[in-house]
PDB file of C-alpha atoms in Angstrom:
ATOM      1  CA  MET A 121     -63.008  33.362 -38.793  1.00 60.00           C
ATOM      2  CA  GLU A 122     -59.334  33.189 -37.274  1.00 77.00           C
ATOM      3  CA  GLN A 123     -58.081  29.848 -36.566  1.00 88.00           C
ATOM      4  CA  SER A 124     -57.192  29.106 -33.011  1.00 95.00           C
ATOM      5  CA  TYR A 125     -54.929  26.857 -31.310  1.00 97.00           C
ATOM      6  CA  PRO A 126     -55.498  24.984 -27.807  1.00 98.00           C
ATOM      7  CA  VAL A 127     -52.479  25.754 -25.590  1.00 98.00           C
ATOM      8  CA  PHE A 128     -52.130  24.073 -22.099  1.00 98.00           C
ATOM      9  CA  VAL A 129     -50.307  26.474 -19.668  1.00 98.00           C
ATOM     10  CA  TYR A 130     -49.166  25.572 -16.156  1.00 98.00           C
ATOM     11  CA  GLY A 131     -46.840  28.140 -14.777  1.00 97.00           C
ATOM     12  CA  THR A 132     -46.599  31.996 -15.074  1.00 96.00           C
ATOM     13  CA  LEU A 133     -49.043  32.326 -17.841  1.00 97.00           C
ATOM     14  CA  MET A 134     -51.817  30.943 -15.675  1.00 97.00           C
ATOM     15  CA  GLN A 135     -54.573  33.136 -14.125  1.00 96.00           C
ATOM     16  CA  GLY A 136     -53.090  35.248 -11.458  1.00 95.00           C
ATOM     17  CA  GLN A 137     -49.581  34.819 -12.483  1.00 96.00           C
ATOM     18  CA  ARG A 138     -47.229  37.675 -13.786  1.00 95.00           C
ATOM     19  CA  ALA A 139     -47.454  36.652 -17.599  1.00 96.00           C
ATOM     20  CA  HIS A 140     -51.191  36.077 -17.744  1.00 97.00           C
ATOM     21  CA  HIS A 141     -51.774  39.404 -19.578  1.00 96.00           C
ATOM     22  CA  MET A 142     -50.318  37.709 -22.607  1.00 96.00           C
ATOM     23  CA  LEU A 143     -53.400  35.765 -23.003  1.00 97.00           C
ATOM     24  CA  CYS A 144     -55.611  38.644 -23.008  1.00 96.00           C
ATOM     25  CA  GLY A 145     -58.362  37.868 -25.628  1.00 95.00           C
ATOM     26  CA  ALA A 146     -57.695  34.272 -25.575  1.00 97.00           C
ATOM     27  CA  ARG A 147     -60.748  31.879 -24.726  1.00 97.00           C
ATOM     28  CA  TYR A 148     -60.365  30.053 -21.593  1.00 98.00           C
ATOM     29  CA  ALA A 149     -61.613  26.437 -21.958  1.00 97.00           C
ATOM     30  CA  GLY A 150     -60.903  25.431 -18.193  1.00 97.00           C
ATOM     31  CA  LYS A 151     -58.548  23.750 -15.629  1.00 97.00           C
ATOM     32  CA  CYS A 152     -57.194  20.527 -16.824  1.00 98.00           C
ATOM     33  CA  LYS A 153     -54.294  18.047 -16.123  1.00 98.00           C
ATOM     34  CA  LEU A 154     -51.492  16.647 -18.314  1.00 98.00           C
ATOM     35  CA  HIS A 155     -50.721  12.983 -17.325  1.00 98.00           C
ATOM     36  CA  ALA A 156     -47.268  11.375 -17.740  1.00 98.00           C
ATOM     37  CA  HIS A 157     -45.377  14.474 -17.079  1.00 98.00           C
ATOM     38  CA  ALA A 158     -43.794  16.191 -14.037  1.00 98.00           C
ATOM     39  CA  MET A 159     -43.270  19.849 -13.098  1.00 98.00           C
ATOM     40  CA  PHE A 160     -40.161  21.081 -11.718  1.00 98.00           C
ATOM     41  CA  HIS A 161     -39.334  24.464  -9.906  1.00 96.00           C
ATOM     42  CA  LEU A 162     -36.732  26.356 -11.901  1.00 96.00           C
ATOM     43  CA  GLY A 163     -36.542  29.573  -9.752  1.00 93.00           C
ATOM     44  CA  ARG A 164     -38.965  32.144 -10.842  1.00 93.00           C
ATOM     45  CA  TYR A 165     -40.896  29.564 -13.334  1.00 96.00           C
ATOM     46  CA  PRO A 166     -41.635  26.044 -13.748  1.00 97.00           C
ATOM     47  CA  GLY A 167     -40.827  23.488 -16.369  1.00 98.00           C
ATOM     48  CA  ILE A 168     -42.481  20.377 -17.266  1.00 98.00           C
ATOM     49  CA  VAL A 169     -40.918  17.168 -18.605  1.00 98.00           C
ATOM     50  CA  ARG A 170     -42.221  13.759 -19.680  1.00 98.00           C
ATOM     51  CA  MET A 171     -42.265  11.482 -16.686  1.00 98.00           C
ATOM     52  CA  GLU A 172     -44.738   8.395 -16.217  1.00 98.00           C
ATOM     53  CA  GLY A 173     -46.541   8.220 -13.146  1.00 97.00           C
ATOM     54  CA  GLU A 174     -46.735  12.148 -12.621  1.00 98.00           C
ATOM     55  CA  THR A 175     -49.469  14.630 -13.473  1.00 98.00           C
ATOM     56  CA  VAL A 176     -49.195  18.361 -14.040  1.00 98.00           C
ATOM     57  CA  TRP A 177     -52.210  20.713 -13.446  1.00 97.00           C
ATOM     58  CA  GLY A 178     -52.919  23.678 -15.470  1.00 98.00           C
ATOM     59  CA  GLU A 179     -55.375  25.703 -17.793  1.00 98.00           C
ATOM     60  CA  LEU A 180     -56.328  25.308 -21.368  1.00 98.00           C
ATOM     61  CA  TYR A 181     -56.774  28.529 -23.679  1.00 98.00           C
ATOM     62  CA  TYR A 182     -57.400  28.825 -27.408  1.00 98.00           C
ATOM     63  CA  VAL A 183     -55.105  31.528 -28.834  1.00 98.00           C
ATOM     64  CA  ASN A 184     -54.761  32.912 -32.311  1.00 97.00           C
ATOM     65  CA  GLN A 185     -51.490  32.573 -34.411  1.00 96.00           C
ATOM     66  CA  GLU A 186     -50.228  35.976 -33.299  1.00 96.00           C
ATOM     67  CA  MET A 187     -50.594  34.806 -29.629  1.00 97.00           C
ATOM     68  CA  LEU A 188     -48.850  31.755 -30.109  1.00 97.00           C
ATOM     69  CA  ARG A 189     -45.969  33.296 -31.817  1.00 97.00           C
ATOM     70  CA  THR A 190     -45.636  35.749 -28.755  1.00 97.00           C
ATOM     71  CA  MET A 191     -45.880  32.760 -26.366  1.00 98.00           C
ATOM     72  CA  ASP A 192     -43.159  31.049 -28.387  1.00 98.00           C
ATOM     73  CA  GLU A 193     -40.902  34.117 -27.872  1.00 98.00           C
ATOM     74  CA  TYR A 194     -41.694  34.478 -24.342  1.00 98.00           C
ATOM     75  CA  GLU A 195     -40.989  30.640 -23.758  1.00 98.00           C
ATOM     76  CA  GLU A 196     -37.978  30.884 -25.852  1.00 98.00           C
ATOM     77  CA  GLU A 197     -39.539  28.004 -27.907  1.00 98.00           C
ATOM     78  CA  GLY A 198     -36.678  26.076 -29.844  1.00 97.00           C
ATOM     79  CA  SER A 199     -34.011  26.620 -26.922  1.00 98.00           C
ATOM     80  CA  LEU A 200     -35.366  26.763 -23.374  1.00 98.00           C
ATOM     81  CA  TYR A 201     -38.814  25.055 -24.201  1.00 98.00           C
ATOM     82  CA  LEU A 202     -39.976  22.955 -26.936  1.00 98.00           C
ATOM     83  CA  ARG A 203     -43.706  23.372 -28.112  1.00 98.00           C
ATOM     84  CA  ARG A 204     -45.132  19.960 -28.467  1.00 98.00           C
ATOM     85  CA  GLU A 205     -48.652  18.475 -28.794  1.00 98.00           C
ATOM     86  CA  VAL A 206     -49.809  16.809 -25.814  1.00 98.00           C
ATOM     87  CA  GLU A 207     -53.273  15.390 -24.481  1.00 98.00           C
ATOM     88  CA  VAL A 208     -54.844  17.173 -21.840  1.00 98.00           C
ATOM     89  CA  GLU A 209     -57.615  16.101 -19.728  1.00 98.00           C
ATOM     90  CA  LEU A 210     -60.704  18.522 -18.960  1.00 97.00           C
ATOM     91  CA  GLN A 211     -63.737  17.531 -17.192  1.00 94.00           C
ATOM     92  CA  SER A 212     -65.484  17.253 -20.733  1.00 93.00           C
ATOM     93  CA  GLY A 213     -63.053  14.979 -22.008  1.00 96.00           C
ATOM     94  CA  VAL A 214     -59.543  14.728 -23.699  1.00 98.00           C
ATOM     95  CA  VAL A 215     -58.265  17.542 -26.072  1.00 97.00           C
ATOM     96  CA  ARG A 216     -54.966  17.592 -28.125  1.00 98.00           C
ATOM     97  CA  ALA A 217     -53.030  20.846 -27.196  1.00 98.00           C
ATOM     98  CA  GLN A 218     -49.687  22.592 -27.441  1.00 98.00           C
ATOM     99  CA  ALA A 219     -47.649  22.658 -24.242  1.00 98.00           C
ATOM    100  CA  TYR A 220     -44.175  24.176 -23.583  1.00 98.00           C
ATOM    101  CA  ILE A 221     -41.996  21.223 -22.466  1.00 98.00           C
ATOM    102  CA  TYR A 222     -38.676  22.204 -20.624  1.00 98.00           C
ATOM    103  CA  ASN A 223     -35.596  21.467 -22.801  1.00 98.00           C
ATOM    104  CA  ARG A 224     -32.936  21.245 -20.212  1.00 97.00           C
ATOM    105  CA  ASP A 225     -31.781  19.040 -17.431  1.00 97.00           C
ATOM    106  CA  VAL A 226     -34.113  19.170 -14.182  1.00 97.00           C
ATOM    107  CA  THR A 227     -31.549  17.150 -12.173  1.00 97.00           C
ATOM    108  CA  GLY A 228     -31.418  18.954  -8.576  1.00 96.00           C
ATOM    109  CA  CYS A 229     -34.726  20.988  -9.280  1.00 97.00           C
ATOM    110  CA  PRO A 230     -37.523  20.313  -6.897  1.00 96.00           C
ATOM    111  CA  LEU A 231     -40.520  18.290  -8.175  1.00 97.00           C
ATOM    112  CA  LEU A 232     -43.766  20.056  -7.719  1.00 96.00           C
ATOM    113  CA  ARG A 233     -46.955  17.977  -7.126  1.00 94.00           C
ATOM    114  CA  ARG A 234     -49.388  20.968  -6.864  1.00 93.00           C
ATOM    115  CA  PRO A 235     -50.382  23.671  -9.305  1.00 94.00           C
ATOM    116  CA  TRP A 236     -47.895  26.673  -9.886  1.00 94.00           C
ATOM    117  CA  GLY A 237     -49.101  29.443  -7.643  1.00 86.00           C
ATOM    118  CA  THR A 238     -49.806  27.059  -4.455  1.00 82.00           C
ATOM    119  CA  GLN A 239     -46.347  26.728  -3.452  1.00 61.00           C
ATOM    120  CA  GLU A 240     -45.065  28.733  -0.540  1.00 52.00           C
ATOM    121  CA  ASN A 241     -41.615  29.542  -2.416  1.00 45.00           C
ATOM    122  CA  GLU A 242     -42.776  31.106  -5.574  1.00 46.00           C
ATOM    123  CA  ARG A 243     -42.110  34.792  -5.867  1.00 42.00           C
TER     124      ARG A 243
END
């Protein structure tokens, strides 16, 4: 049996978003939230950074090694984003998962307090 990795997605990889096709074949585990992080509008996509008192809403998927490599490439892991382990809260409890944390300055970027895809200015 192939190993699967839990990944928290919060932007363009979520259901209904332009890059969701990359998760074709992944197992959807449900909607979840990530505490002590904030999401910022970076233009055509969001980024999250650690920030006490804030929460980011997203989805949890279990992906295989190949999907994880593809996601690393898409997210420019190691440059634009850093893949880090976080704890996300699902209705059924807390799960340790991978998440892509924005690796640049967010000064001047709008803070988003609703799930990506519910913002009027996202296109």
